[in-house]
Amino acid sequence: MDGLMIFDPLFRVPLFNGLLLALVLSTVGAYLRLRDEWLAAFALAQVAAAGGVLALPLGVPVVVTAALAAGTVAVVYGFLERVNNNHYGVAILMGWSSAIILAANTHQGSVVVESLLRGQLYFSGVGHLIGAAALLMILLVSLPWLSRRIMITRFFPDHFSANRQASWPHQVGFGLIVVFAVVLGTLAMGALPAFALFFLPSWVAFVLVSGWRRALLLTGALAVIAYFVAFVLAIQFDQPFGPVLVLVLMALLPLRLLGRVG
Amino acid sequence: MALDQECLIRLDQVTAGYSGPVVGPVSFSVGSGEIVGLGGANGAGKSTLLRALTGTARLFGGRIDCHRALTIGHHQQRPEKPPELPLTGRELLALLGAESPPPDAVKPLLKRPIAKMSGGQYQLLQAWACIDSGARLVLLDEPTNNLDGTAIEALDGMLATLGSSRSAILVSHEQPFLDRHCQRKVEVSPWTG
């Protein structure tokens, strides 16, 4: 029966892989929004896609080149005094144009870039699942320490330097989590659907509840529900998963009006 | 240079700025339990001097000596208030460990998301976070901005909680506010080369 297709063993690994990523990406997205850096997720996703295209000619796994490209840009941003949406805009344009040009000039590049920009969730394997689970574990373990420090940096920017405490451990730690979340999300779902998970759930959740913990929980819940609905709809109606996920997430946007009324 | 128990911070001929010098040279010290006011015209570099104390402005000359147990809480001029953040007042205070019973003016803000606070309310909350953080030296940069008379009275009460072992440096254009709280005032001049 068609209704049970999502329980087909073929889809089991992709289903759980996406569920874990929905939770990770949306949670990381909430912190990016806190830092007013949500556009960074899209910028790094585009750069990761461009890096991924180099995997075939170099003969290394896509995850390596994608992570190296996104990581390099993240490190460059780390050295800049103030990074804003202009810098992310430059990275988006650079990532997109590089990806297309590299794809046009490398063997099977167009196939790879197509999969990175559109996603290939149904073909994600146990390796992706282990990566997503590991990232979720790292996030959950580090969050109690990381969250407070990220917030202090946001609201009291010179607190650490004033008190002769190093801020690089949490800056680098969060940067690494963002890079790997972006890379895993891009490889599994495609650059734009991954960005939608970073961007939209927290945007909706933040206006609906009071309190950071509640906002995080609602962000994760909205992402997981939207993901699950999109997965079912895409399989049921034989549609590409990425665009369906983006549309389902967009369908949450009217909920923001409830926050304005309240 | 090590400072004695009574001196928290000492500036000696300090010139500070960013890509180039902005303020100085200026020399003064702050003792334990002291509240010092920084005066000077707009653009004299008072905020830059505070940033030099927190390590975010560059030192071009002179030296700053700190007590080895010095901790600093810095309330910035125009603290950034990100839009739509669901973080509540209580959560913001907890970040700096400011968990004493708050003044009456702050109590209604504890459960309110900072996105729904006015500029003055947020300013007062930030000031209380720094004052109640337990930092031995509190830097308040134009803390009366956006505050009405009642809120300034609340701020007066907050400063009274510093006691005799903690100190503050105040920057304000409200002369009566400085007169009420500061034992001493230091005039700051822009760097002229």
Coordinates of C-alpha atoms in Angstrom, one line a residue:
Chain A
M1 CA 0.0 0.0 0.0
D2 CA 1.3 3.4 -1.0
G3 CA 0.6 4.9 2.5
L4 CA 3.3 2.7 4.0
M5 CA 6.0 3.6 1.5
I6 CA 7.8 5.7 4.0
F7 CA 8.3 2.6 6.1
D8 CA 9.9 0.8 3.2
P9 CA 13.4 -0.3 4.4
L10 CA 14.7 1.6 1.3
F11 CA 13.6 4.9 2.9
R12 CA 14.4 4.1 6.5
V13 CA 17.9 5.5 6.5
P14 CA 17.1 8.6 4.6
L15 CA 14.1 9.3 6.8
F16 CA 16.1 9.1 10.0
N17 CA 19.0 10.9 8.5
G18 CA 16.7 13.8 7.6
L19 CA 15.0 13.8 11.0
L20 CA 18.3 14.2 12.8
L21 CA 19.4 16.9 10.4
A22 CA 16.2 18.8 10.7
L23 CA 16.8 18.9 14.5
V24 CA 20.4 19.9 14.2
L25 CA 20.1 22.5 11.4
S26 CA 17.1 24.2 12.9
T27 CA 18.8 24.4 16.4
V28 CA 22.0 25.7 14.9
G29 CA 19.8 28.1 12.9
A30 CA 18.3 29.5 16.1
Y31 CA 21.8 30.4 17.3
L32 CA 22.7 31.9 14.0
R33 CA 19.6 34.0 14.2
L34 CA 20.6 35.0 17.8
R35 CA 23.9 36.2 16.3
D36 CA 22.2 37.8 13.3
E37 CA 24.2 35.6 11.1
W38 CA 21.4 33.4 9.6
L39 CA 22.5 34.3 6.0
A40 CA 25.8 32.7 6.8
A41 CA 24.2 29.3 6.5
F42 CA 23.2 30.0 2.9
A43 CA 26.6 31.4 2.1
L44 CA 28.4 28.4 3.5
A45 CA 26.0 26.0 1.8
Q46 CA 26.7 27.6 -1.6
V47 CA 30.5 27.5 -1.0
A48 CA 30.2 23.8 0.2
A49 CA 28.4 23.0 -3.0
A50 CA 31.2 24.6 -5.0
G51 CA 33.8 22.7 -3.0
G52 CA 31.9 19.5 -3.5
V53 CA 32.2 19.7 -7.2
L54 CA 36.0 19.4 -6.9
A55 CA 35.6 16.0 -5.2
L56 CA 35.5 13.9 -8.4
P57 CA 38.5 15.4 -10.2
L58 CA 40.5 15.3 -7.0
G59 CA 39.4 11.7 -6.3
V60 CA 38.4 12.4 -2.7
P61 CA 35.0 12.1 -0.9
V62 CA 32.6 15.0 -1.5
V63 CA 32.3 15.6 2.2
V64 CA 36.0 16.4 2.4
T65 CA 36.1 19.1 -0.4
A66 CA 32.8 20.6 0.7
A67 CA 34.0 20.9 4.3
L68 CA 37.3 22.3 3.2
A69 CA 35.7 25.0 1.1
A70 CA 33.1 26.0 3.7
G71 CA 35.7 25.8 6.5
T72 CA 38.1 28.0 4.6
V73 CA 35.5 30.7 4.1
A74 CA 34.4 30.4 7.8
V75 CA 38.1 30.9 8.9
V76 CA 38.4 33.9 6.6
Y77 CA 35.3 35.4 8.3
G78 CA 36.8 34.6 11.6
F79 CA 39.7 36.9 10.9
L80 CA 37.5 39.8 9.9
E81 CA 36.7 42.3 12.6
R82 CA 33.0 42.6 11.7
V83 CA 31.1 40.3 9.4
N84 CA 27.8 41.3 8.1
N85 CA 25.3 40.3 5.4
N86 CA 27.4 42.1 2.7
H87 CA 30.2 39.5 3.4
Y88 CA 27.7 36.6 3.2
G89 CA 26.3 38.1 0.0
V90 CA 29.7 38.0 -1.5
A91 CA 30.2 34.3 -0.5
I92 CA 26.8 33.4 -1.9
L93 CA 27.6 34.9 -5.3
M94 CA 31.1 33.4 -5.2
G95 CA 29.8 30.0 -4.2
W96 CA 27.1 29.9 -6.8
S97 CA 29.3 31.1 -9.7
S98 CA 32.2 28.8 -8.8
A99 CA 29.9 25.8 -8.5
I100 CA 28.4 26.3 -11.9
I101 CA 31.8 27.1 -13.6
L102 CA 33.5 24.2 -11.9
A103 CA 30.6 21.9 -12.9
A104 CA 30.9 23.0 -16.5
N105 CA 34.6 22.2 -16.7
T106 CA 34.9 19.0 -14.8
H107 CA 34.0 15.4 -15.7
Q108 CA 30.5 14.7 -14.4
G109 CA 30.6 18.0 -12.5
S110 CA 27.1 18.9 -13.6
V111 CA 25.7 15.7 -12.1
V112 CA 27.5 16.5 -8.8
V113 CA 26.4 20.1 -8.6
E114 CA 22.9 19.2 -9.5
S115 CA 22.8 16.8 -6.6
L116 CA 24.3 19.3 -4.2
L117 CA 22.0 22.1 -5.2
R118 CA 18.9 20.0 -5.3
G119 CA 19.8 17.4 -2.7
Q120 CA 19.9 13.6 -2.7
L121 CA 18.2 12.6 0.5
Y122 CA 16.8 9.4 -0.8
F123 CA 20.4 8.3 -1.7
S124 CA 21.9 9.2 1.6
G125 CA 23.4 6.2 3.4
V126 CA 24.5 4.9 6.8
G127 CA 27.6 7.2 6.6
H128 CA 25.4 10.3 6.4
L129 CA 23.3 8.9 9.2
I130 CA 26.3 8.4 11.5
G131 CA 27.5 11.9 10.7
A132 CA 24.2 13.5 11.5
A133 CA 23.9 11.4 14.7
A134 CA 27.4 12.4 15.8
L135 CA 26.7 16.1 15.1
L136 CA 23.5 15.9 17.1
M137 CA 25.4 14.3 20.0
I138 CA 28.1 17.0 19.9
L139 CA 25.5 19.7 19.8
L140 CA 23.6 18.3 22.7
V141 CA 26.7 17.8 24.8
S142 CA 28.3 21.2 24.1
L143 CA 25.1 23.3 24.1
P144 CA 24.9 24.0 27.9
W145 CA 28.4 25.4 27.8
L146 CA 28.2 26.9 24.3
S147 CA 24.8 28.5 24.6
R148 CA 25.6 30.7 27.6
R149 CA 28.9 31.9 26.0
I150 CA 27.4 32.7 22.7
M151 CA 24.7 34.7 24.4
I152 CA 27.2 36.6 26.6
T153 CA 29.2 37.5 23.4
R154 CA 26.0 38.7 21.8
F155 CA 24.7 40.9 24.6
F156 CA 28.0 41.9 26.3
P157 CA 30.4 41.8 23.4
D158 CA 33.6 42.6 25.4
H159 CA 32.8 40.5 28.5
F160 CA 35.5 37.9 27.7
S161 CA 38.3 40.3 26.8
A162 CA 37.5 42.6 29.7
N163 CA 37.9 39.7 32.1
R164 CA 40.9 38.2 30.4
Q165 CA 39.0 35.1 29.3
A166 CA 39.5 33.5 25.9
S167 CA 36.5 33.6 23.6
W168 CA 38.1 31.6 20.8
P169 CA 37.1 28.2 22.2
H170 CA 33.4 28.9 21.8
Q171 CA 33.8 30.9 18.6
V172 CA 35.8 28.1 16.9
G173 CA 33.6 25.4 18.4
F174 CA 30.4 27.0 17.2
G175 CA 32.1 27.7 13.8
L176 CA 33.0 24.1 13.4
I177 CA 29.4 22.9 14.3
V178 CA 28.0 25.4 11.7
V179 CA 30.4 24.2 9.0
F180 CA 29.7 20.5 9.5
A181 CA 25.9 21.1 9.9
V182 CA 26.0 23.1 6.6
V183 CA 28.0 20.4 4.8
L184 CA 25.9 17.5 6.0
G185 CA 22.7 19.4 5.3
T186 CA 23.9 20.4 1.8
L187 CA 25.0 16.9 0.9
A188 CA 21.8 15.3 2.1
M189 CA 19.1 17.8 1.2
G190 CA 20.7 20.4 -1.1
A191 CA 21.9 23.9 -0.4
L192 CA 18.5 25.7 -0.4
P193 CA 16.5 23.1 1.5
A194 CA 19.2 23.0 4.1
F195 CA 19.2 26.7 4.3
A196 CA 15.4 26.7 4.7
L197 CA 15.9 24.5 7.8
F198 CA 18.4 26.9 9.3
F199 CA 16.4 30.0 8.4
L200 CA 12.6 29.4 8.8
P201 CA 11.8 27.4 11.9
S202 CA 13.5 29.8 14.3
W203 CA 12.0 32.8 12.5
V204 CA 8.5 31.5 13.2
A205 CA 9.3 30.1 16.7
F206 CA 10.9 33.3 18.0
V207 CA 7.7 35.4 17.8
L208 CA 5.4 32.7 19.2
V209 CA 6.9 32.0 22.7
S210 CA 8.8 33.8 25.5
G211 CA 12.0 32.3 26.8
W212 CA 15.0 30.9 25.0
R213 CA 14.5 27.2 26.0
R214 CA 10.9 27.2 24.8
A215 CA 11.9 28.9 21.6
L216 CA 14.6 26.3 21.0
L217 CA 12.1 23.5 21.6
L218 CA 9.5 25.0 19.3
T219 CA 12.1 25.6 16.7
G220 CA 13.2 21.9 16.7
A221 CA 9.5 20.7 16.8
L222 CA 8.5 22.8 13.9
A223 CA 11.5 21.7 11.9
V224 CA 10.9 18.0 12.6
I225 CA 7.2 18.2 11.9
A226 CA 7.7 20.1 8.6
Y227 CA 10.4 17.6 7.6
F228 CA 8.2 14.6 8.3
V229 CA 5.2 16.1 6.4
A230 CA 7.5 17.0 3.5
F231 CA 9.0 13.5 3.4
V232 CA 5.6 11.9 3.3
L233 CA 4.2 14.3 0.7
A234 CA 7.3 14.0 -1.6
I235 CA 7.1 10.2 -1.6
Q236 CA 3.3 10.0 -1.8
F237 CA 3.1 12.4 -4.8
D238 CA 6.4 11.4 -6.3
Q239 CA 7.8 14.9 -6.0
P240 CA 11.4 16.1 -5.5
F241 CA 12.0 16.3 -1.7
G242 CA 13.9 19.6 -1.4
P243 CA 11.4 21.9 -3.0
V244 CA 8.5 20.2 -1.1
L245 CA 10.4 20.7 2.2
V246 CA 10.9 24.4 1.4
L247 CA 7.2 24.8 0.6
V248 CA 6.1 23.1 3.8
L249 CA 8.4 25.2 5.8
M250 CA 7.1 28.3 4.0
A251 CA 3.6 27.2 4.9
L252 CA 4.5 27.8 8.6
L253 CA 5.2 31.5 8.0
P254 CA 1.6 32.7 8.6
L255 CA 2.0 31.4 12.2
R256 CA 4.2 34.5 12.7
L257 CA 0.9 36.5 12.6
L258 CA -0.2 34.8 15.9
G259 CA 2.9 36.3 17.6
R260 CA 2.0 39.8 16.4
V261 CA -1.6 39.4 17.6
G262 CA -0.4 38.1 21.1
Chain B
M1 CA 53.1 46.3 37.9
A2 CA 51.1 44.7 40.8
L3 CA 48.6 46.9 42.5
D4 CA 47.8 47.1 46.2
Q5 CA 44.5 45.9 47.7
E6 CA 43.0 49.4 47.6
C7 CA 43.7 50.1 43.9
L8 CA 41.7 48.2 41.2
I9 CA 43.0 49.8 38.1
R10 CA 45.6 52.4 37.2
L11 CA 46.0 54.2 33.9
D12 CA 49.3 55.9 33.2
Q13 CA 49.6 58.3 30.3
V14 CA 47.2 56.1 28.3
T15 CA 46.6 56.9 24.6
A16 CA 43.9 54.7 23.0
G17 CA 42.0 54.4 19.8
Y18 CA 41.4 52.0 16.9
S19 CA 43.2 52.4 13.6
G20 CA 44.8 55.5 15.1
P21 CA 44.8 57.2 18.5
V22 CA 41.5 58.8 19.6
V23 CA 41.9 59.8 23.2
G24 CA 44.6 60.7 25.7
P25 CA 47.0 60.9 27.1
V26 CA 45.1 60.4 30.4
S27 CA 46.1 59.1 33.8
F28 CA 44.0 58.2 36.8
S29 CA 43.3 55.3 39.1
V30 CA 40.2 53.8 40.6
G31 CA 40.3 52.5 44.2
S32 CA 38.2 49.9 45.9
G33 CA 34.7 51.3 46.7
E34 CA 35.3 54.4 44.5
I35 CA 33.0 55.8 41.8
V36 CA 34.8 57.9 39.3
G37 CA 33.2 60.0 36.6
L38 CA 34.6 60.6 33.1
G39 CA 33.9 64.0 31.7
G40 CA 34.7 65.6 28.3
A41 CA 33.0 66.9 25.2
N42 CA 31.2 64.8 22.7
G43 CA 33.8 62.8 20.7
A44 CA 36.5 63.3 23.4
G45 CA 37.0 59.5 23.5
K46 CA 35.3 58.6 26.8
S47 CA 33.7 55.4 25.4
T48 CA 37.0 54.6 23.6
L49 CA 38.8 54.8 26.9
L50 CA 36.3 52.4 28.5
R51 CA 36.9 50.1 25.6
A52 CA 40.6 50.3 26.2
L53 CA 39.9 49.0 29.7
T54 CA 38.0 46.1 28.3
G55 CA 40.6 45.3 25.7
T56 CA 38.5 46.2 22.6
A57 CA 40.3 49.4 21.8
R58 CA 44.0 49.6 21.0
L59 CA 46.5 51.1 23.4
F60 CA 48.9 53.4 21.5
G61 CA 50.8 54.7 24.5
G62 CA 51.1 54.5 28.2
R63 CA 50.0 51.5 30.3
I64 CA 47.1 50.0 32.2
D65 CA 47.7 48.1 35.4
C66 CA 44.9 45.9 36.8
H67 CA 44.5 44.3 40.2
R68 CA 45.0 40.6 39.6
A69 CA 41.5 39.8 41.0
L70 CA 39.9 42.5 38.9
T71 CA 36.6 41.5 37.2
I72 CA 34.8 44.0 34.9
G73 CA 31.2 44.4 33.9
H74 CA 30.7 46.8 31.0
H75 CA 27.4 48.4 30.2
Q76 CA 27.9 49.8 26.7
Q77 CA 26.4 53.0 25.3
R78 CA 23.5 52.0 23.1
P79 CA 23.5 48.3 24.0
E80 CA 22.4 46.3 21.0
K81 CA 18.8 45.0 21.2
P82 CA 18.3 42.3 18.6
P83 CA 14.8 42.3 17.2
E84 CA 12.4 39.4 17.8
L85 CA 14.6 37.6 20.3
P86 CA 12.5 35.5 22.8
L87 CA 15.1 35.8 25.6
T88 CA 13.5 37.0 28.8
G89 CA 14.8 39.6 31.2
R90 CA 15.5 36.9 33.7
E91 CA 17.5 34.9 31.2
L92 CA 19.6 38.0 30.2
L93 CA 20.4 38.7 33.9
A94 CA 21.3 35.1 34.5
L95 CA 24.0 35.3 31.8
L96 CA 26.2 37.4 34.1
G97 CA 25.0 35.7 37.2
A98 CA 22.9 38.7 38.3
E99 CA 20.4 36.8 40.4
S100 CA 19.9 39.0 43.4
P101 CA 16.3 40.2 44.1
P102 CA 16.0 42.9 41.5
P103 CA 14.9 46.5 42.1
D104 CA 11.1 47.2 41.6
A105 CA 11.8 48.8 38.2
V106 CA 13.3 45.6 36.9
K107 CA 10.9 43.1 38.4
P108 CA 8.2 43.5 35.6
L109 CA 10.9 42.8 33.0
L110 CA 11.9 39.4 34.3
K111 CA 9.3 37.4 32.4
R112 CA 9.2 39.8 29.4
P113 CA 11.1 39.0 26.1
I114 CA 13.7 41.6 25.5
A115 CA 12.1 42.1 22.0
K116 CA 9.0 43.5 23.8
M117 CA 10.9 46.0 26.0
S118 CA 11.2 49.7 25.3
G119 CA 14.7 51.2 24.8
G120 CA 14.7 52.6 28.3
Q121 CA 13.6 49.3 29.9
Y122 CA 16.3 47.4 28.1
Q123 CA 18.9 50.0 29.1
L124 CA 17.9 49.6 32.7
L125 CA 18.0 45.8 32.5
Q126 CA 21.4 45.8 31.0
A127 CA 22.7 48.3 33.7
W128 CA 21.3 46.0 36.4
A129 CA 22.9 42.9 34.8
C130 CA 26.3 44.6 35.0
I131 CA 25.9 46.1 38.5
D132 CA 24.5 42.8 40.0
S133 CA 27.1 40.7 38.2
G134 CA 29.4 40.8 41.1
A135 CA 32.1 42.4 38.9
R136 CA 34.6 44.4 41.1
L137 CA 34.6 47.3 38.6
V138 CA 31.5 48.3 36.7
L139 CA 31.8 50.5 33.7
L140 CA 28.6 52.4 32.8
D141 CA 28.6 54.3 29.5
E142 CA 25.8 56.8 29.3
P143 CA 23.5 54.6 31.5
T144 CA 20.8 57.4 31.7
N145 CA 20.2 57.4 27.9
N146 CA 16.5 56.7 27.2
L147 CA 15.6 56.8 30.9
D148 CA 12.9 59.0 32.4
G149 CA 13.1 60.5 35.8
T150 CA 11.7 57.4 37.6
A151 CA 14.1 55.1 35.8
I152 CA 17.0 57.4 36.7
E153 CA 15.9 57.1 40.3
A154 CA 15.9 53.4 40.0
L155 CA 19.4 53.6 38.5
D156 CA 20.5 55.7 41.5
G157 CA 19.3 52.9 43.8
M158 CA 21.1 50.3 41.7
L159 CA 24.4 52.1 42.1
A160 CA 23.9 52.3 45.9
T161 CA 24.1 48.5 45.9
L162 CA 27.8 48.5 44.9
G163 CA 28.8 49.0 48.5
S164 CA 32.3 49.7 49.7
S165 CA 34.3 47.0 48.1
R166 CA 33.2 47.4 44.5
S167 CA 33.8 50.4 42.2
A168 CA 32.5 52.0 39.1
I169 CA 33.5 54.4 36.3
L170 CA 30.6 56.4 35.0
V171 CA 30.3 58.2 31.7
S172 CA 27.3 60.5 31.5
H173 CA 26.1 63.8 30.0
E174 CA 23.8 64.2 33.0
Q175 CA 25.9 66.4 35.2
P176 CA 23.5 66.0 38.3
F177 CA 23.8 62.2 37.9
L178 CA 27.6 62.4 38.0
D179 CA 27.5 64.8 40.9
R180 CA 25.3 62.5 42.9
H181 CA 27.4 59.4 42.5
C182 CA 31.0 60.3 41.8
Q183 CA 33.6 61.0 44.4
R184 CA 36.0 62.2 41.7
K185 CA 35.8 63.3 38.1
V186 CA 38.4 62.9 35.4
E187 CA 38.4 65.2 32.3
V188 CA 39.1 63.3 29.1
S189 CA 40.5 65.1 26.0
P190 CA 40.8 63.9 22.4
W191 CA 44.2 62.9 21.2
T192 CA 45.7 65.9 19.4
G193 CA 49.0 64.4 18.3

